[in-house]
Coordinates of C-alpha atoms in Angstrom, one line a residue:
T1 CA -26.0 -15.9 -38.0
C2 CA -27.0 -13.3 -40.5
P3 CA -26.1 -9.8 -39.1
Q4 CA -29.2 -8.3 -40.7
C5 CA -32.1 -10.7 -40.2
H6 CA -30.5 -12.5 -37.2
R7 CA -31.5 -15.9 -38.4
S8 CA -29.1 -18.9 -38.1
A9 CA -28.3 -20.9 -41.3
S10 CA -26.2 -24.0 -41.9
L11 CA -23.6 -23.9 -44.6
D12 CA -23.9 -26.6 -47.3
Q13 CA -21.4 -27.5 -50.0
R14 CA -21.9 -24.0 -51.6
G15 CA -20.3 -22.4 -48.6
L16 CA -21.0 -18.7 -48.2
R17 CA -22.9 -18.7 -51.4
G18 CA -25.5 -20.7 -49.6
F19 CA -26.6 -17.6 -47.7
Q20 CA -29.7 -15.9 -48.9
R21 CA -28.7 -12.9 -51.1
N22 CA -29.6 -9.4 -50.1
R23 CA -31.4 -8.5 -53.3
L24 CA -32.4 -5.0 -51.9
L25 CA -28.9 -4.1 -51.2
E26 CA -27.8 -5.4 -54.6
A27 CA -30.4 -3.3 -56.3
I28 CA -29.3 -0.2 -54.4
V29 CA -25.6 -0.8 -55.3
Q30 CA -26.5 -1.5 -58.9
R31 CA -28.5 1.7 -59.1
Y32 CA -25.7 3.7 -57.6
Q33 CA -23.2 2.2 -60.0
Q34 CA -25.4 2.9 -62.9
G35 CA -25.7 6.5 -61.9
R36 CA -21.9 6.7 -61.7
A37 CA -21.5 4.8 -65.0
A38 CA -23.9 7.1 -66.8
A39 CA -21.7 10.1 -65.8
A40 CA -18.3 8.2 -66.4
A41 CA -18.8 5.9 -69.4
K42 CA -16.9 7.3 -72.5
C43 CA -16.9 6.3 -76.1
Q44 CA -14.1 3.9 -77.0
L45 CA -13.8 4.9 -80.7
C46 CA -13.8 8.8 -80.4
D47 CA -10.7 10.6 -81.7
R48 CA -11.7 13.6 -79.7
S49 CA -10.0 14.6 -76.4
P50 CA -11.7 14.0 -74.1
P51 CA -13.9 11.3 -75.6
E52 CA -17.7 11.9 -75.8
P53 CA -19.9 10.2 -73.2
A54 CA -21.0 6.7 -74.3
A55 CA -24.6 6.4 -75.5
V56 CA -24.9 2.6 -76.2
L57 CA -23.1 -0.6 -75.6
C58 CA -23.0 -3.4 -78.2
E59 CA -23.3 -6.7 -76.3
Q60 CA -21.8 -8.7 -79.2
C61 CA -18.9 -6.3 -80.0
E62 CA -18.5 -5.3 -76.3
V63 CA -17.7 -1.8 -77.4
L64 CA -19.0 1.6 -76.1
Y65 CA -20.2 4.0 -78.7
C66 CA -21.2 7.7 -78.6
A67 CA -24.1 8.7 -80.9
A68 CA -21.8 9.9 -83.7
C69 CA -19.5 6.9 -83.6
Q70 CA -22.4 4.4 -83.5
L71 CA -23.8 5.8 -86.7
R72 CA -20.4 5.8 -88.4
C73 CA -18.9 2.6 -87.1
H74 CA -21.9 0.4 -86.1
P75 CA -24.8 1.0 -88.5
A76 CA -27.9 -1.0 -87.9
R77 CA -27.6 -2.9 -91.2
G78 CA -25.7 -5.7 -92.7
P79 CA -23.8 -7.9 -90.2
F80 CA -24.6 -5.4 -87.4
A81 CA -28.3 -5.7 -87.9
K82 CA -28.6 -8.5 -85.4
H83 CA -26.4 -6.9 -82.7
R84 CA -28.1 -5.9 -79.6
L85 CA -27.4 -2.3 -78.4
V86 CA -28.1 -1.5 -74.7
P87 CA -27.5 1.4 -72.4
P88 CA -23.9 1.7 -70.9
P89 CA -23.2 -0.9 -68.2
A90 CA -22.7 -0.3 -64.4
H91 CA -19.0 -0.8 -64.8
P92 CA -17.5 1.3 -67.6
G93 CA -14.3 -0.6 -67.6
A94 CA -16.1 -3.9 -68.3
P95 CA -18.3 -3.7 -71.3
G96 CA -21.1 -6.2 -71.1
G97 CA -20.4 -6.6 -67.4
G98 CA -24.0 -7.4 -66.4
D99 CA -25.5 -10.9 -65.9
S100 CA -25.9 -12.3 -69.4
D101 CA -27.3 -15.7 -68.5
G102 CA -30.9 -16.6 -69.2
G103 CA -31.9 -16.8 -65.6
G104 CA -34.8 -14.5 -65.1
G105 CA -34.4 -13.1 -68.6
G106 CA -36.8 -10.1 -68.2
K107 CA -35.8 -6.5 -67.3
G108 CA -37.2 -4.4 -64.6
A109 CA -38.2 -0.8 -64.8
G110 CA -34.7 0.3 -63.7
G111 CA -33.4 0.2 -67.2
G112 CA -31.5 -3.2 -67.4
R113 CA -32.0 -4.4 -63.9
K114 CA -33.1 -8.1 -64.0
L115 CA -35.8 -9.5 -61.7
P116 CA -34.3 -11.5 -58.8
T117 CA -34.5 -15.3 -59.1
C118 CA -34.9 -17.9 -56.4
A119 CA -31.7 -18.8 -54.5
E120 CA -32.6 -22.6 -54.8
H121 CA -34.2 -22.5 -58.3
D122 CA -32.2 -20.3 -60.6
L123 CA -34.8 -20.3 -63.4
E124 CA -37.7 -19.2 -61.1
N125 CA -38.6 -15.7 -60.1
Y126 CA -39.8 -14.9 -56.7
S127 CA -43.6 -14.7 -56.7
M128 CA -44.8 -15.5 -53.1
Y129 CA -43.8 -14.6 -49.6
C130 CA -43.5 -17.1 -46.7
V131 CA -44.7 -15.4 -43.5
S132 CA -43.2 -18.1 -41.3
C133 CA -39.8 -18.1 -42.9
R134 CA -39.9 -14.3 -43.6
S135 CA -38.5 -14.8 -47.0
P136 CA -39.7 -14.6 -50.7
V137 CA -40.2 -18.0 -52.4
C138 CA -41.0 -19.2 -55.9
Y139 CA -43.8 -21.6 -57.1
Q140 CA -41.3 -24.5 -57.3
C141 CA -40.5 -24.0 -53.6
L142 CA -44.2 -24.3 -52.8
E143 CA -44.7 -27.4 -55.0
E144 CA -41.8 -29.2 -53.4
G145 CA -43.7 -28.8 -50.1
K146 CA -41.0 -27.2 -48.1
H147 CA -43.4 -24.4 -47.2
G148 CA -46.5 -26.5 -47.2
K149 CA -47.7 -25.8 -43.7
H150 CA -46.4 -22.2 -43.7
E151 CA -48.5 -19.1 -44.2
V152 CA -47.8 -17.9 -47.7
K153 CA -49.0 -14.6 -49.2
A154 CA -48.7 -12.8 -52.5
L155 CA -45.3 -11.2 -52.9
G156 CA -46.8 -7.9 -54.2
A157 CA -49.3 -7.6 -51.4
M158 CA -46.6 -8.3 -48.7
W159 CA -44.3 -5.9 -50.5
K160 CA -46.9 -3.1 -50.2
Q161 CA -47.8 -4.1 -46.6
H162 CA -44.2 -4.0 -45.5
K163 CA -43.6 -0.8 -47.4
A164 CA -46.5 0.8 -45.5
Q165 CA -45.2 -0.5 -42.2
L166 CA -41.8 0.9 -43.0
S167 CA -43.3 4.2 -44.0
Q168 CA -45.3 4.3 -40.8
A169 CA -42.2 3.5 -38.7
L170 CA -40.3 6.2 -40.7
N171 CA -43.0 8.7 -39.8
G172 CA -42.3 7.9 -36.1
V173 CA -38.5 8.3 -36.7
S174 CA -39.1 11.5 -38.6
D175 CA -41.1 12.9 -35.7
K176 CA -38.4 12.0 -33.3
A177 CA -35.8 13.5 -35.7
K178 CA -37.9 16.7 -35.8
E179 CA -38.0 16.7 -32.0
A180 CA -34.3 16.0 -31.9
K181 CA -33.7 19.0 -34.2
E182 CA -35.8 21.2 -32.0
F183 CA -34.0 19.9 -29.0
L184 CA -30.7 20.7 -30.6
V185 CA -32.0 24.3 -31.2
Q186 CA -33.0 24.4 -27.6
L187 CA -29.6 23.2 -26.5
K188 CA -27.9 25.8 -28.7
N189 CA -30.1 28.5 -27.2
L190 CA -29.2 27.0 -23.8
L191 CA -25.5 27.4 -24.7
Q192 CA -26.1 31.0 -25.6
Q193 CA -28.0 31.6 -22.4
I194 CA -25.3 29.9 -20.3
Q195 CA -22.7 32.0 -22.0
E196 CA -24.6 35.2 -21.4
N197 CA -25.5 34.3 -17.8
G198 CA -21.9 33.2 -17.2
L199 CA -20.7 36.7 -18.4
D200 CA -23.3 38.4 -16.2
Y201 CA -22.3 36.3 -13.1
E202 CA -18.7 37.0 -13.8
A203 CA -19.4 40.7 -14.0
C204 CA -21.4 40.6 -10.8
L205 CA -18.7 38.5 -9.0
V206 CA -16.0 41.0 -10.1
A207 CA -18.2 43.9 -8.9
Q208 CA -18.8 42.2 -5.6
C209 CA -15.1 41.4 -5.1
D210 CA -14.2 45.0 -6.1
A211 CA -16.7 46.2 -3.6
L212 CA -15.0 44.1 -0.9
V213 CA -11.6 45.4 -2.0
D214 CA -12.9 49.0 -1.9
A215 CA -14.3 48.5 1.5
L216 CA -11.1 46.9 2.8
T217 CA -9.1 49.8 1.2
R218 CA -11.3 52.4 2.9
Q219 CA -11.0 50.6 6.3
K220 CA -7.2 50.3 5.7
A221 CA -7.1 54.1 5.3
K222 CA -9.0 54.6 8.5
L223 CA -6.7 52.3 10.4
L224 CA -3.6 53.9 9.0
T225 CA -5.0 57.3 10.1
K226 CA -5.4 55.9 13.6
V227 CA -1.8 54.7 13.6
T228 CA -0.5 58.0 12.3
K229 CA -2.4 59.9 15.0
E230 CA -1.0 57.6 17.7
R231 CA 2.5 58.0 16.3
E232 CA 2.3 61.7 16.1
H233 CA 0.9 61.9 19.7
K234 CA 3.8 59.8 21.0
L235 CA 6.4 61.8 19.1
K236 CA 4.9 65.1 20.5
V237 CA 5.0 63.8 24.1
V238 CA 8.6 62.7 23.7
W239 CA 9.7 66.0 22.1
D240 CA 7.9 68.0 24.8
Q241 CA 9.7 65.9 27.5
I242 CA 13.0 66.3 25.7
N243 CA 12.6 70.1 25.6
H244 CA 11.5 70.3 29.2
C245 CA 14.3 68.1 30.4
T246 CA 16.9 70.0 28.3
L247 CA 15.8 73.3 29.8
K248 CA 16.0 72.0 33.4
L249 CA 19.4 70.3 32.7
R250 CA 20.7 73.6 31.4
Q251 CA 19.5 75.4 34.5
S252 CA 21.0 72.8 36.8
T253 CA 24.3 72.8 35.0
G254 CA 24.6 76.5 35.2
L255 CA 23.8 76.5 38.9
M256 CA 26.4 73.7 39.5
E257 CA 29.1 75.6 37.7
Y258 CA 28.3 78.8 39.7
C259 CA 28.3 77.0 43.0
L260 CA 31.7 75.4 42.1
E261 CA 33.2 78.8 41.4
V262 CA 31.8 80.1 44.7
I263 CA 33.3 77.2 46.6
K264 CA 36.7 78.0 45.2
E265 CA 36.7 81.5 46.9
N266 CA 38.7 81.9 50.1
D267 CA 36.8 84.8 51.5
P268 CA 34.6 83.4 54.4
S269 CA 32.6 86.5 54.9
G270 CA 31.8 86.8 51.3
F271 CA 30.9 83.1 51.1
L272 CA 28.6 83.3 54.0
Q273 CA 26.8 86.3 52.6
I274 CA 25.5 84.2 49.7
S275 CA 25.7 80.6 50.9
D276 CA 22.2 80.5 52.4
A277 CA 20.6 81.6 49.1
L278 CA 22.7 79.2 47.1
I279 CA 21.8 76.3 49.4
K280 CA 18.1 77.1 48.9
R281 CA 18.5 77.3 45.1
V282 CA 20.3 74.0 45.0
Q283 CA 17.6 72.4 47.1
V284 CA 14.9 73.8 44.9
S285 CA 16.7 72.6 41.8
Q286 CA 17.1 69.1 43.3
E287 CA 13.3 69.1 44.2
Q288 CA 12.5 69.7 40.5
W289 CA 13.9 66.3 39.7
V290 CA 11.0 64.5 41.3
K291 CA 10.4 60.8 41.0
G292 CA 9.3 59.9 37.4
A293 CA 10.7 63.1 35.9
L294 CA 13.5 61.1 34.4
E295 CA 11.2 58.4 33.0
P296 CA 9.6 58.5 29.5
K297 CA 5.9 59.4 29.6
V298 CA 5.2 57.1 26.6
S299 CA 6.5 53.8 25.4
A300 CA 7.9 53.0 22.0
E301 CA 5.4 50.2 21.7
F302 CA 2.0 50.9 20.0
D303 CA -1.0 49.6 22.0
L304 CA -2.9 48.8 18.8
T305 CA -3.6 45.2 17.8
L306 CA -5.5 44.4 14.6
D307 CA -7.5 41.2 14.8
S308 CA -7.6 40.2 11.2
E309 CA -8.0 36.5 11.7
P310 CA -11.9 36.4 11.6
L311 CA -11.8 38.5 8.4
L312 CA -9.2 36.2 6.8
Q313 CA -11.2 33.2 7.8
S314 CA -14.3 34.7 6.2
I315 CA -12.4 35.5 3.0
H316 CA -11.1 31.9 2.9
Q317 CA -14.7 30.6 3.4
L318 CA -16.1 33.0 0.8
D319 CA -17.9 30.7 -1.7
F320 CA -21.1 30.3 -3.7
I321 CA -24.1 29.0 -1.8
Q322 CA -25.4 25.9 -3.7
M323 CA -28.7 25.6 -2.0
K324 CA -32.2 26.8 -2.0
F325 CA -32.5 30.2 -0.3
P326 CA -35.2 30.7 2.3
V327 CA -38.0 32.9 0.9
T328 CA -37.7 36.4 2.3
V329 CA -39.1 39.7 1.2
P330 CA -37.7 40.9 -2.2
P331 CA -34.7 43.3 -2.3
V332 CA -34.9 46.9 -3.4
P333 CA -35.9 47.4 -7.0
L334 CA -33.5 49.4 -9.2
L335 CA -35.1 52.2 -11.2
Q336 CA -33.8 52.3 -14.8
L337 CA -33.3 56.0 -15.2
E338 CA -32.4 55.8 -18.9
K339 CA -35.9 54.4 -19.6
C340 CA -37.9 56.8 -17.3
C341 CA -39.3 59.8 -19.2
T342 CA -42.2 62.2 -19.5
R343 CA -44.5 63.2 -22.4
N344 CA -47.1 66.0 -22.0
N345 CA -48.8 65.2 -18.7
S346 CA -47.9 61.5 -18.6
V347 CA -44.8 59.8 -17.0
T348 CA -43.2 56.4 -17.8
L349 CA -41.2 54.5 -15.3
A350 CA -39.1 51.4 -15.6
W351 CA -37.4 49.3 -13.1
R352 CA -35.7 45.9 -12.6
M353 CA -34.6 43.6 -9.8
P354 CA -30.8 43.6 -8.9
P355 CA -28.7 40.8 -10.3
L356 CA -28.1 37.6 -8.2
S357 CA -31.4 38.2 -6.5
H358 CA -32.7 34.8 -5.3
N359 CA -35.9 35.8 -3.7
P360 CA -39.1 35.4 -5.8
V361 CA -41.2 38.4 -6.8
D362 CA -44.9 38.2 -7.1
G363 CA -45.4 41.8 -8.2
Y364 CA -44.6 45.5 -7.7
I365 CA -46.2 48.5 -6.2
L366 CA -45.6 51.9 -7.9
E367 CA -46.3 55.0 -5.9
L368 CA -46.5 58.7 -7.0
D369 CA -47.1 61.9 -5.0
D370 CA -49.5 64.6 -6.0
G371 CA -47.0 66.7 -7.9
D372 CA -47.0 69.3 -5.1
G373 CA -44.9 67.5 -2.5
G374 CA -47.9 65.7 -1.0
Q375 CA -48.4 62.2 0.2
F376 CA -47.5 59.2 -2.0
R377 CA -50.4 57.1 -3.4
E378 CA -50.5 53.8 -5.2
V379 CA -50.8 54.2 -9.0
Y380 CA -50.0 50.6 -10.1
V381 CA -49.9 47.1 -8.7
G382 CA -48.8 44.2 -10.9
K383 CA -46.1 42.1 -12.4
E384 CA -44.9 44.5 -15.2
T385 CA -41.7 46.4 -14.8
L386 CA -42.8 49.3 -17.1
C387 CA -45.7 51.6 -16.4
T388 CA -47.1 54.8 -17.9
I389 CA -49.3 57.1 -15.8
D390 CA -51.5 59.5 -17.7
G391 CA -53.7 62.5 -16.7
L392 CA -51.2 64.2 -14.5
H393 CA -50.8 68.0 -14.0
F394 CA -48.8 70.0 -16.5
N395 CA -45.8 71.9 -15.3
S396 CA -45.5 69.8 -12.2
T397 CA -42.8 67.9 -10.4
Y398 CA -43.7 64.3 -9.4
N399 CA -41.8 62.0 -7.1
A400 CA -42.0 58.2 -7.8
R401 CA -40.9 55.1 -6.0
V402 CA -41.5 51.4 -6.3
K403 CA -41.3 48.3 -4.1
A404 CA -41.6 44.6 -4.7
F405 CA -43.7 42.0 -2.8
N406 CA -44.0 38.2 -2.5
S407 CA -45.6 35.7 -0.1
S408 CA -43.2 36.8 2.7
G409 CA -44.2 40.4 2.6
V410 CA -43.3 43.8 1.0
G411 CA -39.7 44.8 0.4
P412 CA -38.1 48.2 0.9
Y413 CA -38.7 51.2 -1.4
S414 CA -36.4 52.0 -4.2
K415 CA -34.7 55.4 -4.5
T416 CA -37.1 58.2 -5.4
V417 CA -37.0 59.5 -9.0
I418 CA -38.1 63.0 -9.8
L419 CA -40.0 63.6 -13.1
Q420 CA -41.1 67.0 -14.5
T421 CA -44.2 67.1 -16.8
S422 CA -44.3 69.4 -19.8
D423 CA -44.9 73.1 -19.4
V424 CA -47.2 73.4 -22.4
A425 CA -49.7 70.7 -23.5
W426 CA -49.3 69.2 -27.0
F427 CA -51.9 66.8 -28.2
T428 CA -53.5 65.3 -31.3
F429 CA -56.9 63.6 -31.9
D430 CA -56.9 60.2 -30.2
P431 CA -57.8 57.4 -32.7
S432 CA -58.0 54.8 -30.0
S433 CA -60.9 56.5 -28.2
A434 CA -62.6 58.1 -31.2
H435 CA -66.0 56.9 -32.6
R436 CA -65.5 54.4 -35.4
D437 CA -67.0 56.8 -37.9
I438 CA -64.3 59.4 -37.2
V439 CA -61.7 59.7 -39.9
L440 CA -58.3 61.1 -38.9
S441 CA -55.4 62.3 -41.1
N442 CA -52.4 64.6 -41.1
D443 CA -50.7 62.7 -38.2
N444 CA -54.1 62.7 -36.3
Q445 CA -54.3 66.5 -36.4
T446 CA -57.2 66.6 -38.9
A447 CA -60.6 65.1 -38.2
T448 CA -63.7 64.5 -40.3
C449 CA -66.5 61.9 -40.3
N450 CA -68.1 59.2 -42.5
S451 CA -71.5 59.7 -41.0
Y452 CA -74.2 62.4 -41.4
D453 CA -74.8 62.0 -37.6
D454 CA -72.6 63.8 -35.1
R455 CA -69.7 61.8 -33.7
V456 CA -67.2 62.6 -31.0
V457 CA -63.4 62.5 -31.0
L458 CA -61.2 63.4 -28.0
G459 CA -57.6 64.7 -27.7
T460 CA -54.7 62.7 -26.4
A461 CA -54.0 65.1 -23.4
A462 CA -55.9 65.4 -20.2
F463 CA -56.0 68.5 -18.1
S464 CA -56.5 68.8 -14.3
K465 CA -55.0 72.2 -13.4
G466 CA -53.5 75.3 -15.0
V467 CA -54.7 77.4 -18.0
H468 CA -54.8 75.8 -21.4
Y469 CA -55.8 77.3 -24.8
W470 CA -56.0 75.6 -28.2
E471 CA -57.4 76.6 -31.6
L472 CA -59.0 74.6 -34.4
H473 CA -59.3 75.6 -38.1
V474 CA -62.4 74.8 -40.1
D475 CA -61.0 73.3 -43.3
R476 CA -64.4 72.4 -44.8
Y477 CA -67.9 73.5 -44.0
D478 CA -70.8 72.3 -46.3
N479 CA -74.6 72.4 -45.9
H480 CA -74.6 74.4 -42.6
P481 CA -73.8 71.6 -40.1
D482 CA -73.5 72.2 -36.3
P483 CA -70.0 71.2 -35.1
A484 CA -69.4 71.4 -31.4
F485 CA -66.1 72.3 -29.6
G486 CA -65.2 71.9 -26.0
I487 CA -64.0 69.5 -23.3
A488 CA -65.2 66.1 -22.0
R489 CA -64.4 63.4 -19.6
I490 CA -63.0 60.1 -20.9
N491 CA -66.3 58.3 -20.6
V492 CA -68.3 60.8 -22.7
V493 CA -71.0 59.4 -25.1
K494 CA -69.5 59.4 -28.6
D495 CA -72.4 58.8 -30.9
M496 CA -74.2 62.1 -30.4
M497 CA -73.4 65.8 -30.3
L498 CA -70.9 66.9 -27.8
G499 CA -72.6 68.4 -24.7
K500 CA -75.8 66.4 -24.8
D501 CA -74.8 64.3 -21.8
D502 CA -73.4 65.3 -18.4
K503 CA -69.8 64.3 -19.4
A504 CA -69.1 67.2 -21.8
W505 CA -69.2 71.0 -21.9
A506 CA -69.3 72.5 -25.4
M507 CA -70.2 75.3 -27.8
Y508 CA -72.0 74.2 -30.9
V509 CA -72.2 76.6 -33.8
D510 CA -73.8 77.0 -37.3
N511 CA -73.1 79.5 -39.9
N512 CA -74.8 82.4 -38.0
R513 CA -75.0 81.7 -34.3
S514 CA -73.5 79.7 -31.4
W515 CA -74.9 78.1 -28.2
F516 CA -73.4 76.7 -25.1
M517 CA -74.5 73.2 -24.2
H518 CA -74.2 70.8 -21.2
C519 CA -76.6 68.0 -20.2
N520 CA -78.6 68.8 -23.4
S521 CA -79.3 72.3 -22.0
H522 CA -78.8 75.2 -24.5
T523 CA -77.8 78.6 -23.2
N524 CA -76.1 81.8 -24.2
R525 CA -77.2 82.1 -27.8
T526 CA -74.6 84.5 -29.4
E527 CA -74.5 85.9 -32.9
G528 CA -71.5 84.9 -35.0
G529 CA -71.1 81.6 -36.8
V530 CA -68.4 79.7 -38.7
S531 CA -67.6 79.0 -42.3
K532 CA -64.7 77.5 -44.2
G533 CA -61.5 79.1 -43.0
A534 CA -62.9 80.1 -39.6
T535 CA -60.9 79.6 -36.4
V536 CA -62.4 78.4 -33.1
G537 CA -60.5 78.9 -29.8
V538 CA -61.1 77.1 -26.5
L539 CA -59.7 78.6 -23.2
L540 CA -59.9 76.2 -20.2
D541 CA -58.9 78.0 -17.0
L542 CA -58.8 75.4 -14.3
N543 CA -57.4 77.9 -11.8
K544 CA -60.6 79.9 -12.0
H545 CA -62.6 76.8 -13.0
N546 CA -64.3 78.3 -16.1
L547 CA -64.4 77.7 -19.9
T548 CA -64.4 80.3 -22.6
F549 CA -64.9 80.1 -26.4
Y550 CA -63.7 82.3 -29.3
I551 CA -64.6 82.5 -33.0
N552 CA -62.0 84.2 -35.2
G553 CA -60.5 85.9 -32.1
Q554 CA -63.9 87.2 -30.8
Q555 CA -65.0 86.0 -27.4
Q556 CA -68.5 84.4 -27.6
G557 CA -70.2 85.9 -24.6
P558 CA -69.1 85.6 -21.0
P559 CA -67.3 82.5 -19.8
A560 CA -69.5 79.7 -20.8
F561 CA -69.3 77.5 -17.8
E562 CA -68.4 78.1 -14.1
N563 CA -67.2 75.6 -11.4
V564 CA -65.6 73.3 -14.0
E565 CA -63.4 70.9 -11.9
G566 CA -61.8 67.5 -12.5
V567 CA -59.8 65.9 -15.4
F568 CA -60.9 66.9 -18.9
M569 CA -59.8 66.2 -22.4
P570 CA -60.2 68.4 -25.5
A571 CA -63.2 67.2 -27.4
L572 CA -65.0 67.8 -30.8
S573 CA -68.1 66.5 -32.4
L574 CA -68.8 66.8 -36.2
N575 CA -70.4 65.0 -39.1
R576 CA -69.2 64.4 -42.7
N577 CA -70.0 68.0 -43.8
V578 CA -67.2 69.4 -41.6
Q579 CA -63.4 68.9 -41.5
V580 CA -61.4 70.5 -38.6
C581 CA -57.6 70.8 -38.0
L582 CA -55.7 71.5 -34.8
L583 CA -53.7 74.7 -35.0
E584 CA -52.2 76.0 -31.8
F585 CA -51.6 75.1 -28.1
S586 CA -50.6 77.1 -25.1

C-alpha cells in the first residue's frame, strides 16, 4: 500500500520500480539540488584557488567550465562547434548526471527539467488525467482501453482544479494557523497573568500568615503576662507567710528560753511572783499557732490550663477553599491615598477592592460632606474606581468615604479620607465648554474669536463661597467692539453677548462707557471705557453676595449686582476685534 495515496498495488516483475513514481517529489528534489549545485559547482580547469563557479557544462566533454576557461579551452569553433553546452547539473560531482536518454526529450521551464513520461509507456508524456484511477495517463494508455470506461479529463484543467482546491484548503489551514498563533499569544499572556497572580497570591498568603503569627505573638504576650502576675502573687504570699512565721517563731523561741531560765531558779517566792504572768504569756503564744497557721496559703501548682488543641486543629485544617463562595455583600473598599488629590476646588478619589475578595461588586457609592463638617451626601454611583468632583468650595476641608454594593446589598464604608481644597483659585479659559468660534492660546490663558458676533468662553474654576478677584488684560482692541466680563452658570448661552440671558451677570464696555447687564437688562451706565492695554478686574464676594467691576483699578459704580448666590464660573464674551489675557487671581 502506498503510504501517500493509500492505494494498493501488486508488484510485477519490475519489483519496486513498478510503483508509480512521485513526479512532484522528484521535481522538488531536483529543484533543491539545482539550487545547491548552482552555488557549489566549480570550474574544473581553473588554476585559481579557489576555482571560479562553473558557468556551463559540456555534455560531450563532461567538463565544467567557468566563463573565462570556456572561452580559452572550449571555443565554439572547430571540433567543439557541435558540442552542447548546458547549465551546471544538479550533482556537481557527476558532470552530465541528468537523464540523457531520448524519453521525453523536451525541457520544462525549470531550466533542464524534463517533462515526466508515462510509467508504462516511456516514450509518451502524460497528457490526460483519469478521475477514477486518480492518476495521470498518456494517449497510448487511453488507446489500449485500460481506462476506456473511466472518466478522463485534460491534465492541465485537472492540474489547475486541484491547485485551486489545494489553495482553498491551504487558506483554511492558514486561518487555523493564524488562530493558533493568536492562541499561542493568548497562552503566553495567560502565563504572564498566572505568574503575576501567583506572586500576588503568594504575597497575600504571606501577609495573612504573618498576621496570624502576629496575632498569636500578641496573645502569647498576654498569656505570659497572666502567668507572670500569678507567679508574682504566689511568691508575695509565700514571702509574707515566711516573714510572719519567722517573726512569731523568734518571739516563741525567746519566750521559751526565758521560761527555761525561770524554771532553773530555786527561789519559790520569786518564781510564784512571775509564774502567773509567764503562764498567760505562754498560753497566748500557743494560741497564736492556730490551725492552718503552719500550712501554706498557696500551692506551688498554677491553676492555669491553656486549651490550645482547637487552635492547633484549626491550624492543621487551614487550607484554600476550592469552591464557589456564597454571594454576600462586598467587603470594605480600600482608598488609594497615593492617587487621591485636590486641584483648585475639585477633588479626585481612587479606591480598589482588597485582594482575595471573592464577592462580586456591581458598583460603588461615593459620599462627600459639605466641607463644613455637615452630613454626607452621594456624589457618585457607578462601576468606576476613580472619580473627580468639581465645583466645591475653596479653602474647605472635605471628608469622603466609599462603599460597594451588589445583588446581596450594600457593604460597609471605607475609612474616611480628608481632602483640603486650594486656598486661592487658579484657572484658565476652558476649551471644552467654549463656543467653537473661540480661539485660545498661551496655555488657554489668552482668548479671541473667529467671528464678528459675540461668543462666550468660561473659566475652568467654579465658585460657590468666599471672595474671589481676577484681572484680564486687553491685548487687542480694534473698531470699538463691546466685550463683556463677568460670571455665569455652566449652562449659559454661548452664542450671544454675556448677560443677555438669565444665566450670566456681566459688565460690557466700549471705548467710552460701561453698562451692567443681566437678563438683557442694561443698568448703571458709567463713564470710562477700555482700549488696548486696559485692565479689567472682577470682584466676586459670595460672602456678601455681590459683584463689582474695575477698569484700570477704578471701580465702575456701586456693586453691580446684589443677592448673587449659587455656583458661578468666570465668563467672558468677545468677537474677533478683541483679544484678552488672564493676569491675576486672588
